[in-house]
PDB file of C-alpha atoms and ligand atoms in Angstrom:
ATOM      1  CA  MET V   1      -7.204  40.318  18.934  1.00  0.00           C
ATOM      2  CA  ALA V   2      -5.034  41.528  16.095  1.00  0.00           C
ATOM      3  CA  LYS V   3      -6.229  40.629  12.563  1.00  0.00           C
ATOM      4  CA  ASP V   4      -3.010  38.728  11.665  1.00  0.00           C
ATOM      5  CA  ASN V   5      -3.350  36.672  14.879  1.00  0.00           C
ATOM      6  CA  MET V   6      -6.951  35.796  13.875  1.00  0.00           C
ATOM      7  CA  LYS V   7      -5.700  34.452  10.495  1.00  0.00           C
ATOM      8  CA  GLU V   8      -3.091  32.286  12.111  1.00  0.00           C
ATOM      9  CA  ILE V   9      -5.685  30.780  14.504  1.00  0.00           C
ATOM     10  CA  SER V  10      -7.875  30.050  11.455  1.00  0.00           C
ATOM     11  CA  ILE V  11      -5.052  28.304   9.648  1.00  0.00           C
ATOM     12  CA  SER V  12      -4.342  26.045  12.587  1.00  0.00           C
ATOM     13  CA  ARG V  13      -8.058  25.399  13.224  1.00  0.00           C
ATOM     14  CA  ALA V  14      -8.677  24.560   9.557  1.00  0.00           C
ATOM     15  CA  ILE V  15      -5.918  21.911   9.701  1.00  0.00           C
ATOM     16  CA  LEU V  16      -7.010  20.457  13.041  1.00  0.00           C
ATOM     17  CA  GLU V  17     -10.657  20.250  12.130  1.00  0.00           C
ATOM     18  CA  ARG V  18     -10.213  18.829   8.530  1.00  0.00           C
ATOM     19  CA  TYR V  19      -7.527  16.330   9.583  1.00  0.00           C
ATOM     20  CA  HIS V  20      -9.518  14.969  12.474  1.00  0.00           C
ATOM     21  CA  ALA V  21     -12.678  14.688  10.388  1.00  0.00           C
ATOM     22  CA  LYS V  22     -10.622  12.672   7.893  1.00  0.00           C
ATOM     23  CA  LEU V  23      -9.122  10.563  10.527  1.00  0.00           C
ATOM     24  CA  SER V  24     -12.420   9.845  12.237  1.00  0.00           C
ATOM     25  CA  ASN V  25     -13.947   8.915   8.852  1.00  0.00           C
ATOM     26  CA  CYS V  26     -11.443   6.309   8.036  1.00  0.00           C
ATOM     27  CA  ILE V  27     -11.348   4.614  11.488  1.00  0.00           C
ATOM     28  CA  GLU V  28     -13.911   2.272   9.822  1.00  0.00           C
ATOM     29  CA  SER V  29     -13.323   1.408   6.179  1.00  0.00           C
ATOM     30  CA  ASP V  30     -14.129  -1.390   3.775  1.00  0.00           C
ATOM     31  CA  VAL V  31     -10.413  -1.856   3.047  1.00  0.00           C
ATOM     32  CA  ILE V  32      -7.253  -0.808   4.832  1.00  0.00           C
ATOM     33  CA  ILE V  33      -4.162  -0.913   2.641  1.00  0.00           C
ATOM     34  CA  ALA V  34      -0.864  -0.823   4.617  1.00  0.00           C
ATOM     35  CA  GLY V  35       1.863   0.851   2.554  1.00  0.00           C
ATOM     36  CA  ALA V  36       1.562   3.334  -0.381  1.00  0.00           C
ATOM     37  CA  GLY V  37       4.125   1.924  -2.822  1.00  0.00           C
ATOM     38  CA  PRO V  38       3.099   1.070  -6.426  1.00  0.00           C
ATOM     39  CA  SER V  39       1.173  -2.039  -5.529  1.00  0.00           C
ATOM     40  CA  GLY V  40      -0.779  -0.486  -2.706  1.00  0.00           C
ATOM     41  CA  LEU V  41      -1.596   2.645  -4.675  1.00  0.00           C
ATOM     42  CA  VAL V  42      -2.939   0.630  -7.655  1.00  0.00           C
ATOM     43  CA  ALA V  43      -4.990  -1.604  -5.250  1.00  0.00           C
ATOM     44  CA  GLY V  44      -6.366   1.654  -3.676  1.00  0.00           C
ATOM     45  CA  ILE V  45      -7.356   3.105  -7.065  1.00  0.00           C
ATOM     46  CA  GLU V  46      -9.062  -0.058  -8.306  1.00  0.00           C
ATOM     47  CA  LEU V  47     -10.925  -0.713  -5.058  1.00  0.00           C
ATOM     48  CA  SER V  48     -12.055   2.959  -4.711  1.00  0.00           C
ATOM     49  CA  LYS V  49     -13.280   2.809  -8.376  1.00  0.00           C
ATOM     50  CA  ALA V  50     -15.205  -0.308  -7.349  1.00  0.00           C
ATOM     51  CA  GLY V  51     -17.056   1.846  -4.834  1.00  0.00           C
ATOM     52  CA  LEU V  52     -15.393   0.670  -1.694  1.00  0.00           C
ATOM     53  CA  ALA V  53     -14.210   2.888   1.223  1.00  0.00           C
ATOM     54  CA  VAL V  54     -10.434   2.596   1.131  1.00  0.00           C
ATOM     55  CA  THR V  55      -7.842   3.898   3.601  1.00  0.00           C
ATOM     56  CA  ILE V  56      -4.150   3.776   2.775  1.00  0.00           C
ATOM     57  CA  LEU V  57      -1.723   4.026   5.727  1.00  0.00           C
ATOM     58  CA  GLU V  58       1.830   5.057   4.826  1.00  0.00           C
ATOM     59  CA  LYS V  59       4.649   5.257   7.308  1.00  0.00           C
ATOM     60  CA  ARG V  60       6.915   7.716   5.467  1.00  0.00           C
ATOM     61  CA  LEU V  61       6.270  11.361   4.717  1.00  0.00           C
ATOM     62  CA  SER V  62       6.084  10.738   0.937  1.00  0.00           C
ATOM     63  CA  PRO V  63       3.862   7.957  -0.449  1.00  0.00           C
ATOM     64  CA  GLY V  64       5.254   6.235  -3.604  1.00  0.00           C
ATOM     65  CA  GLY V  65       7.454   3.606  -1.939  1.00  0.00           C
ATOM     66  CA  GLY V  66      10.355   2.452  -4.114  1.00  0.00           C
ATOM     67  CA  ILE V  67       9.250   4.360  -7.240  1.00  0.00           C
ATOM     68  CA  TRP V  68      10.867   7.762  -6.626  1.00  0.00           C
ATOM     69  CA  GLY V  69      14.466   6.595  -6.878  1.00  0.00           C
ATOM     70  CA  GLY V  70      14.180   4.440  -9.930  1.00  0.00           C
ATOM     71  CA  ALA V  71      17.351   2.414  -9.788  1.00  0.00           C
ATOM     72  CA  ILE V  72      20.437   3.705  -7.778  1.00  0.00           C
ATOM     73  CA  GLY V  73      18.690   7.092  -7.606  1.00  0.00           C
ATOM     74  CA  MET V  74      18.164   7.443 -11.365  1.00  0.00           C
ATOM     75  CA  ASN V  75      14.597   8.376 -11.481  1.00  0.00           C
ATOM     76  CA  GLU V  76      13.312   6.382 -14.410  1.00  0.00           C
ATOM     77  CA  ALA V  77      11.082   3.350 -13.812  1.00  0.00           C
ATOM     78  CA  VAL V  78      10.859   0.403 -16.233  1.00  0.00           C
ATOM     79  CA  VAL V  79       7.512  -1.167 -17.012  1.00  0.00           C
ATOM     80  CA  GLN V  80       6.810  -4.109 -19.288  1.00  0.00           C
ATOM     81  CA  ASP V  81       4.266  -4.387 -22.130  1.00  0.00           C
ATOM     82  CA  ASP V  82       1.704  -6.308 -19.892  1.00  0.00           C
ATOM     83  CA  ALA V  83       1.185  -3.219 -17.565  1.00  0.00           C
ATOM     84  CA  ILE V  84       1.079  -0.553 -20.344  1.00  0.00           C
ATOM     85  CA  GLY V  85      -2.716  -0.701 -20.563  1.00  0.00           C
ATOM     86  CA  LEU V  86      -3.029   0.175 -16.903  1.00  0.00           C
ATOM     87  CA  LEU V  87      -0.676   3.101 -17.388  1.00  0.00           C
ATOM     88  CA  ASP V  88      -2.730   4.285 -20.264  1.00  0.00           C
ATOM     89  CA  GLU V  89      -5.905   4.023 -18.236  1.00  0.00           C
ATOM     90  CA  LEU V  90      -4.231   6.257 -15.563  1.00  0.00           C
ATOM     91  CA  GLY V  91      -2.948   8.748 -18.110  1.00  0.00           C
ATOM     92  CA  ILE V  92       0.704   8.159 -17.241  1.00  0.00           C
ATOM     93  CA  ALA V  93       3.105   8.628 -20.088  1.00  0.00           C
ATOM     94  CA  HIS V  94       5.691   6.089 -21.153  1.00  0.00           C
ATOM     95  CA  GLU V  95       8.378   5.564 -23.829  1.00  0.00           C
ATOM     96  CA  ARG V  96       8.915   2.297 -25.669  1.00  0.00           C
ATOM     97  CA  ARG V  97      12.251   0.598 -25.463  1.00  0.00           C
ATOM     98  CA  ASP V  98      13.401  -2.872 -26.750  1.00  0.00           C
ATOM     99  CA  ASN V  99      12.392  -6.271 -25.380  1.00  0.00           C
ATOM    100  CA  GLY V 100       8.776  -5.331 -24.548  1.00  0.00           C
ATOM    101  CA  LEU V 101       9.934  -2.709 -22.054  1.00  0.00           C
ATOM    102  CA  HIS V 102       8.959   0.957 -21.508  1.00  0.00           C
ATOM    103  CA  THR V 103      10.397   3.734 -19.416  1.00  0.00           C
ATOM    104  CA  VAL V 104       8.285   5.954 -17.241  1.00  0.00           C
ATOM    105  CA  ASP V 105       9.368   9.158 -15.417  1.00  0.00           C
ATOM    106  CA  ALA V 106       9.529   7.995 -11.772  1.00  0.00           C
ATOM    107  CA  MET V 107       8.264  11.312 -10.598  1.00  0.00           C
ATOM    108  CA  GLU V 108       5.166  11.101 -12.869  1.00  0.00           C
ATOM    109  CA  LEU V 109       4.545   7.518 -11.894  1.00  0.00           C
ATOM    110  CA  ALA V 110       4.696   8.088  -8.106  1.00  0.00           C
ATOM    111  CA  SER V 111       2.753  11.358  -8.118  1.00  0.00           C
ATOM    112  CA  GLY V 112       0.289  10.121 -10.730  1.00  0.00           C
ATOM    113  CA  LEU V 113      -0.601   7.042  -8.690  1.00  0.00           C
ATOM    114  CA  CYS V 114      -1.094   9.168  -5.489  1.00  0.00           C
ATOM    115  CA  PHE V 115      -3.212  11.656  -7.405  1.00  0.00           C
ATOM    116  CA  LYS V 116      -5.439   8.992  -9.043  1.00  0.00           C
ATOM    117  CA  ALA V 117      -5.893   7.107  -5.727  1.00  0.00           C
ATOM    118  CA  ILE V 118      -7.072  10.242  -4.012  1.00  0.00           C
ATOM    119  CA  LYS V 119      -9.229  11.252  -6.915  1.00  0.00           C
ATOM    120  CA  ALA V 120     -10.815   7.851  -7.007  1.00  0.00           C
ATOM    121  CA  GLY V 121     -11.922   8.481  -3.413  1.00  0.00           C
ATOM    122  CA  ALA V 122      -9.185   6.706  -1.283  1.00  0.00           C
ATOM    123  CA  THR V 123      -8.044   8.438   1.905  1.00  0.00           C
ATOM    124  CA  LEU V 124      -4.210   8.472   2.172  1.00  0.00           C
ATOM    125  CA  LEU V 125      -2.709   9.077   5.540  1.00  0.00           C
ATOM    126  CA  ASN V 126       1.059   9.470   5.651  1.00  0.00           C
ATOM    127  CA  LEU V 127       3.317   9.258   8.747  1.00  0.00           C
ATOM    128  CA  MET V 128       1.106   6.479  10.008  1.00  0.00           C
ATOM    129  CA  THR V 129       3.032   3.182  10.772  1.00  0.00           C
ATOM    130  CA  VAL V 130       1.114  -0.036  10.856  1.00  0.00           C
ATOM    131  CA  GLU V 131       2.723  -1.986  13.755  1.00  0.00           C
ATOM    132  CA  ASP V 132       0.169  -4.773  14.508  1.00  0.00           C
ATOM    133  CA  VAL V 133      -2.931  -6.493  13.360  1.00  0.00           C
ATOM    134  CA  CYS V 134      -6.444  -6.975  14.962  1.00  0.00           C
ATOM    135  CA  ILE V 135      -7.899 -10.367  14.893  1.00  0.00           C
ATOM    136  CA  HIS V 136     -11.333 -11.371  16.099  1.00  0.00           C
ATOM    137  CA  ASP V 137     -12.860 -14.763  15.576  1.00  0.00           C
ATOM    138  CA  ASN V 138      -9.836 -15.930  13.641  1.00  0.00           C
ATOM    139  CA  ARG V 139     -10.281 -13.186  11.086  1.00  0.00           C
ATOM    140  CA  VAL V 140      -8.261 -10.027  10.490  1.00  0.00           C
ATOM    141  CA  ARG V 141     -10.547  -7.082  11.307  1.00  0.00           C
ATOM    142  CA  GLY V 142      -8.199  -4.132  11.150  1.00  0.00           C
ATOM    143  CA  VAL V 143      -4.692  -2.922  11.981  1.00  0.00           C
ATOM    144  CA  VAL V 144      -3.017  -1.151  14.889  1.00  0.00           C
ATOM    145  CA  ALA V 145      -1.164   2.021  13.833  1.00  0.00           C
ATOM    146  CA  ASN V 146       0.807   4.725  15.415  1.00  0.00           C
ATOM    147  CA  GLN V 147       2.244   8.016  14.252  1.00  0.00           C
ATOM    148  CA  THR V 148       5.623   7.241  12.782  1.00  0.00           C
ATOM    149  CA  MET V 149       7.315   9.842  14.968  1.00  0.00           C
ATOM    150  CA  LEU V 150       6.077   8.084  18.052  1.00  0.00           C
ATOM    151  CA  VAL V 151       6.988   4.497  17.121  1.00  0.00           C
ATOM    152  CA  ASP V 152       9.938   3.279  19.253  1.00  0.00           C
ATOM    153  CA  SER V 153      10.428   6.737  20.714  1.00  0.00           C
ATOM    154  CA  LEU V 154       7.719   7.257  23.356  1.00  0.00           C
ATOM    155  CA  PRO V 155       5.541   4.912  25.356  1.00  0.00           C
ATOM    156  CA  ILE V 156       2.301   6.124  23.660  1.00  0.00           C
ATOM    157  CA  ASP V 157      -0.486   3.718  22.646  1.00  0.00           C
ATOM    158  CA  PRO V 158      -1.526   3.340  18.987  1.00  0.00           C
ATOM    159  CA  ILE V 159      -5.088   3.435  17.568  1.00  0.00           C
ATOM    160  CA  VAL V 160      -7.044   0.741  15.594  1.00  0.00           C
ATOM    161  CA  PHE V 161      -8.243   1.211  12.005  1.00  0.00           C
ATOM    162  CA  SER V 162     -10.918  -1.438  11.474  1.00  0.00           C
ATOM    163  CA  ALA V 163     -11.895  -2.831   8.065  1.00  0.00           C
ATOM    164  CA  ARG V 164     -13.611  -5.700   6.328  1.00  0.00           C
ATOM    165  CA  ALA V 165     -10.340  -6.481   4.568  1.00  0.00           C
ATOM    166  CA  VAL V 166      -6.707  -5.593   5.057  1.00  0.00           C
ATOM    167  CA  ILE V 167      -4.069  -5.592   2.291  1.00  0.00           C
ATOM    168  CA  ASP V 168      -0.441  -5.820   3.205  1.00  0.00           C
ATOM    169  CA  ALA V 169       1.393  -3.704   0.629  1.00  0.00           C
ATOM    170  CA  THR V 170       4.374  -2.821   2.856  1.00  0.00           C
ATOM    171  CA  GLY V 171       7.013  -4.183   0.386  1.00  0.00           C
ATOM    172  CA  HIS V 172       9.954  -6.212   1.619  1.00  0.00           C
ATOM    173  CA  GLU V 173       8.875  -5.581   5.241  1.00  0.00           C
ATOM    174  CA  ALA V 174       5.529  -7.444   4.900  1.00  0.00           C
ATOM    175  CA  ALA V 175       4.682  -5.822   8.237  1.00  0.00           C
ATOM    176  CA  VAL V 176       1.154  -7.095   8.653  1.00  0.00           C
ATOM    177  CA  VAL V 177       2.005 -10.654   7.570  1.00  0.00           C
ATOM    178  CA  GLN V 178       4.963 -10.688  10.066  1.00  0.00           C
ATOM    179  CA  ALA V 179       2.661  -9.645  12.924  1.00  0.00           C
ATOM    180  CA  ILE V 180       0.685 -12.843  12.182  1.00  0.00           C
ATOM    181  CA  ARG V 181       3.736 -14.973  11.511  1.00  0.00           C
ATOM    182  CA  ARG V 182       5.466 -14.059  14.718  1.00  0.00           C
ATOM    183  CA  ARG V 183       2.512 -15.440  16.718  1.00  0.00           C
ATOM    184  CA  GLY V 184       2.676 -18.746  14.771  1.00  0.00           C
ATOM    185  CA  LEU V 185      -0.648 -18.078  13.151  1.00  0.00           C
ATOM    186  CA  LEU V 186       0.527 -18.430   9.597  1.00  0.00           C
ATOM    187  CA  ASP V 187       0.381 -21.698   7.852  1.00  0.00           C
ATOM    188  CA  ASP V 188       4.170 -21.750   7.362  1.00  0.00           C
ATOM    189  CA  SER V 189       5.719 -24.461   5.186  1.00  0.00           C
ATOM    190  CA  PRO V 190       9.473 -24.213   4.515  1.00  0.00           C
ATOM    191  CA  ALA V 191       8.741 -22.575   1.193  1.00  0.00           C
ATOM    192  CA  ARG V 192       6.937 -19.817   3.094  1.00  0.00           C
ATOM    193  CA  ASN V 193       9.651 -18.909   5.513  1.00  0.00           C
ATOM    194  CA  GLY V 194       9.648 -15.161   4.686  1.00  0.00           C
ATOM    195  CA  VAL V 195      13.187 -14.976   3.210  1.00  0.00           C
ATOM    196  CA  GLU V 196      13.139 -13.519  -0.375  1.00  0.00           C
ATOM    197  CA  GLY V 197      14.976 -15.528  -2.975  1.00  0.00           C
ATOM    198  CA  PRO V 198      17.886 -14.140  -5.113  1.00  0.00           C
ATOM    199  CA  MET V 199      17.211 -11.713  -7.972  1.00  0.00           C
ATOM    200  CA  ASN V 200      15.223 -13.104 -10.947  1.00  0.00           C
ATOM    201  CA  ALA V 201      13.404 -10.208 -12.616  1.00  0.00           C
ATOM    202  CA  VAL V 202      11.319 -12.307 -15.042  1.00  0.00           C
ATOM    203  CA  ALA V 203      10.193 -14.931 -12.554  1.00  0.00           C
ATOM    204  CA  GLY V 204       9.715 -12.412  -9.834  1.00  0.00           C
ATOM    205  CA  GLU V 205       7.398 -10.247 -11.859  1.00  0.00           C
ATOM    206  CA  VAL V 206       5.199 -13.279 -12.614  1.00  0.00           C
ATOM    207  CA  PHE V 207       5.288 -14.505  -9.052  1.00  0.00           C
ATOM    208  CA  VAL V 208       3.950 -11.198  -7.438  1.00  0.00           C
ATOM    209  CA  VAL V 209       0.984 -11.224  -9.662  1.00  0.00           C
ATOM    210  CA  GLU V 210       0.124 -15.018  -9.523  1.00  0.00           C
ATOM    211  CA  ARG V 211       0.580 -15.321  -5.768  1.00  0.00           C
ATOM    212  CA  ALA V 212      -1.119 -11.956  -4.849  1.00  0.00           C
ATOM    213  CA  GLY V 213      -4.111 -13.049  -2.653  1.00  0.00           C
ATOM    214  CA  GLU V 214      -5.460 -13.942   0.725  1.00  0.00           C
ATOM    215  CA  VAL V 215      -2.891 -15.402   3.197  1.00  0.00           C
ATOM    216  CA  TYR V 216      -5.007 -15.433   6.359  1.00  0.00           C
ATOM    217  CA  PRO V 217      -8.794 -14.821   6.675  1.00  0.00           C
ATOM    218  CA  GLY V 218      -9.245 -11.114   5.978  1.00  0.00           C
ATOM    219  CA  LEU V 219      -5.562 -10.405   5.066  1.00  0.00           C
ATOM    220  CA  TRP V 220      -4.334 -10.143   1.485  1.00  0.00           C
ATOM    221  CA  VAL V 221      -0.828  -9.510   0.124  1.00  0.00           C
ATOM    222  CA  THR V 222       0.371  -7.588  -2.904  1.00  0.00           C
ATOM    223  CA  GLY V 223       3.610  -6.451  -4.445  1.00  0.00           C
ATOM    224  CA  MET V 224       6.887  -7.312  -2.805  1.00  0.00           C
ATOM    225  CA  SER V 225       4.918  -8.395   0.293  1.00  0.00           C
ATOM    226  CA  VAL V 226       4.047 -11.452  -1.811  1.00  0.00           C
ATOM    227  CA  SER V 227       7.702 -12.245  -2.323  1.00  0.00           C
ATOM    228  CA  ALA V 228       8.528 -11.661   1.333  1.00  0.00           C
ATOM    229  CA  THR V 229       5.643 -13.838   2.487  1.00  0.00           C
ATOM    230  CA  PHE V 230       6.076 -16.747   0.021  1.00  0.00           C
ATOM    231  CA  SER V 231       9.880 -16.480  -0.430  1.00  0.00           C
ATOM    232  CA  GLY V 232       9.650 -15.431  -4.059  1.00  0.00           C
ATOM    233  CA  PRO V 233      12.547 -13.906  -6.000  1.00  0.00           C
ATOM    234  CA  ARG V 234      13.773 -10.349  -5.712  1.00  0.00           C
ATOM    235  CA  MET V 235      13.218  -8.446  -9.021  1.00  0.00           C
ATOM    236  CA  GLY V 236      15.053  -5.187  -8.999  1.00  0.00           C
ATOM    237  CA  PRO V 237      13.925  -1.938 -10.719  1.00  0.00           C
ATOM    238  CA  ILE V 238      10.972  -3.152 -12.821  1.00  0.00           C
ATOM    239  CA  PHE V 239       7.497  -2.112 -11.785  1.00  0.00           C
ATOM    240  CA  GLY V 240       4.926  -3.681 -14.025  1.00  0.00           C
ATOM    241  CA  GLY V 241       4.511  -6.634 -11.710  1.00  0.00           C
ATOM    242  CA  MET V 242       3.829  -4.379  -8.794  1.00  0.00           C
ATOM    243  CA  LEU V 243       1.128  -2.477 -10.714  1.00  0.00           C
ATOM    244  CA  LEU V 244      -0.544  -5.691 -11.942  1.00  0.00           C
ATOM    245  CA  SER V 245      -0.247  -7.326  -8.542  1.00  0.00           C
ATOM    246  CA  GLY V 246      -2.117  -4.346  -6.981  1.00  0.00           C
ATOM    247  CA  LYS V 247      -4.789  -4.689  -9.642  1.00  0.00           C
ATOM    248  CA  ARG V 248      -5.088  -8.504  -9.103  1.00  0.00           C
ATOM    249  CA  VAL V 249      -5.432  -8.269  -5.356  1.00  0.00           C
ATOM    250  CA  ALA V 250      -8.006  -5.453  -5.753  1.00  0.00           C
ATOM    251  CA  GLN V 251     -10.111  -7.749  -7.981  1.00  0.00           C
ATOM    252  CA  LYS V 252      -9.920 -10.526  -5.491  1.00  0.00           C
ATOM    253  CA  VAL V 253     -10.811  -8.382  -2.511  1.00  0.00           C
ATOM    254  CA  ALA V 254     -13.628  -6.638  -4.361  1.00  0.00           C
ATOM    255  CA  ASP V 255     -15.103 -10.037  -5.390  1.00  0.00           C
ATOM    256  CA  VAL V 256     -15.114 -11.273  -1.686  1.00  0.00           C
ATOM    257  CA  LEU V 257     -16.467  -8.025  -0.221  1.00  0.00           C
ATOM    258  CA  LYS V 258     -19.229  -7.751  -2.755  1.00  0.00           C
ATOM    259  CA  LYS V 259     -20.498 -11.161  -1.691  1.00  0.00           C
ATOM    260  CA  THR V 260     -20.495 -10.384   2.013  1.00  0.00           C
TER     261      THR V 260
HETATM  262  O1  48F C 301       8.522  -0.842  -1.163  1.00  0.00           O
HETATM  263  P1  48F C 301       7.264  -0.452  -1.877  1.00  0.00           P
HETATM  264  O2  48F C 301       7.501   0.358  -3.105  1.00  0.00           O
HETATM  265  O3  48F C 301       6.455  -1.849  -2.205  1.00  0.00           O
HETATM  266  P2  48F C 301       5.736  -2.454  -3.474  1.00  0.00           P
HETATM  267  O4  48F C 301       4.503  -1.693  -3.794  1.00  0.00           O
HETATM  268  O5  48F C 301       6.742  -2.163  -4.591  1.00  0.00           O
HETATM  269  C1  48F C 301       8.111  -2.662  -4.613  1.00  0.00           C
HETATM  270  C2  48F C 301       8.896  -1.803  -5.502  1.00  0.00           C
HETATM  271  O6  48F C 301       8.969  -0.462  -5.057  1.00  0.00           O
HETATM  272  C3  48F C 301      10.296  -2.283  -5.594  1.00  0.00           C
HETATM  273  C4  48F C 301      10.425  -3.335  -6.733  1.00  0.00           C
HETATM  274  C5  48F C 301      10.807  -4.625  -6.467  1.00  0.00           C
HETATM  275  O7  48F C 301      12.178  -4.804  -6.705  1.00  0.00           O
HETATM  276  O8  48F C 301      10.073  -3.051  -7.896  1.00  0.00           O
HETATM  277  O9  48F C 301      10.833  -2.733  -4.364  1.00  0.00           O
HETATM  278  O10 48F C 301       5.686  -3.912  -3.193  1.00  0.00           O
HETATM  279  O11 48F C 301       6.277   0.323  -1.038  1.00  0.00           O
HETATM  280  C6  48F C 301       5.981  -0.156   0.317  1.00  0.00           C
HETATM  281  C7  48F C 301       5.500   1.071   1.068  1.00  0.00           C
HETATM  282  O12 48F C 301       5.007   0.595   2.378  1.00  0.00           O
HETATM  283  C8  48F C 301       5.418   1.557   3.318  1.00  0.00           C
HETATM  284  C9  48F C 301       6.862   1.950   2.823  1.00  0.00           C
HETATM  285  O13 48F C 301       7.237   3.251   3.465  1.00  0.00           O
HETATM  286  C10 48F C 301       6.577   2.105   1.349  1.00  0.00           C
HETATM  287  O14 48F C 301       6.080   3.402   0.990  1.00  0.00           O
HETATM  288  N1  48F C 301       5.591   0.742   4.613  1.00  0.00           N
HETATM  289  C11 48F C 301       6.513  -0.157   4.953  1.00  0.00           C
HETATM  290  N2  48F C 301       6.279  -0.625   6.142  1.00  0.00           N
HETATM  291  C12 48F C 301       5.144   0.054   6.636  1.00  0.00           C
HETATM  292  C13 48F C 301       4.718   0.939   5.643  1.00  0.00           C
HETATM  293  C14 48F C 301       4.400   0.041   7.868  1.00  0.00           C
HETATM  294  N3  48F C 301       4.760  -0.814   8.819  1.00  0.00           N
HETATM  295  N4  48F C 301       3.278   0.792   7.901  1.00  0.00           N
HETATM  296  C15 48F C 301       2.883   1.600   6.897  1.00  0.00           C
HETATM  297  N5  48F C 301       3.644   1.638   5.716  1.00  0.00           N
END
């Protein structure tokens, strides 16, 4: 066989073998995080640093969620004082503004969080859409996921990623919570009807941190999924609450998993 041809075969084989090893390894994790936006990535960093095996499943090609576009496509993110310690820990630069606010280059924030999550030990799979949840003995035990390109296009079955804990970090979609809610399994009071409230940046930022937590045995919410689940306010282009919500949920999940 020609030498060039041999090299092409090696390139393809290297990708196939490495990807499948990675995939096979994360079929069973300590924690599955659905969605790689700011809250999911911070949760992934913190839980990996705590020594847990973390898999992050992201439906899009690029992880980073709503960070990349800043606001109306202007790629600066705003972060408040409370979350600056976290940015410093991660080595992400920021510039002070008035009113306790800082700007961060959105490209640096998105790529920095992805980089840190992987360096901390998390496995990040893109193009993987979480479409359902696994429940055994009234506890979430994993998620059902399919390649994004196949979802709604071909009748091809998904696979299951199992875990001791699942975090819904899918943003406004709250995809894992919705999978439970549509079966009537969520304890739904009128205040938890899944419709986000109108914009209130200050209240919203507090809400996503305070209410980040377990919503069903084995299932936690963080970031905008918190607002979508508990009908909290929208909050627009400010990201500190998302980062702190990811940190808070990671602490809660780590506490529970370390005890079990
Ligand atoms: O939307 P996203 O950035 O969520 P977040 O971490 O942060 C919200 C902020 O970006 C922004 C804000 C509030 O106004 O400041 O909205 O709560 O990231 C969610 C990620 O989840 C992915 C989606 O592509 C995005 O990268 N995602 C959504 N649905 C699924 C999913 C799904 N079914 N499976 C896998 N990933």
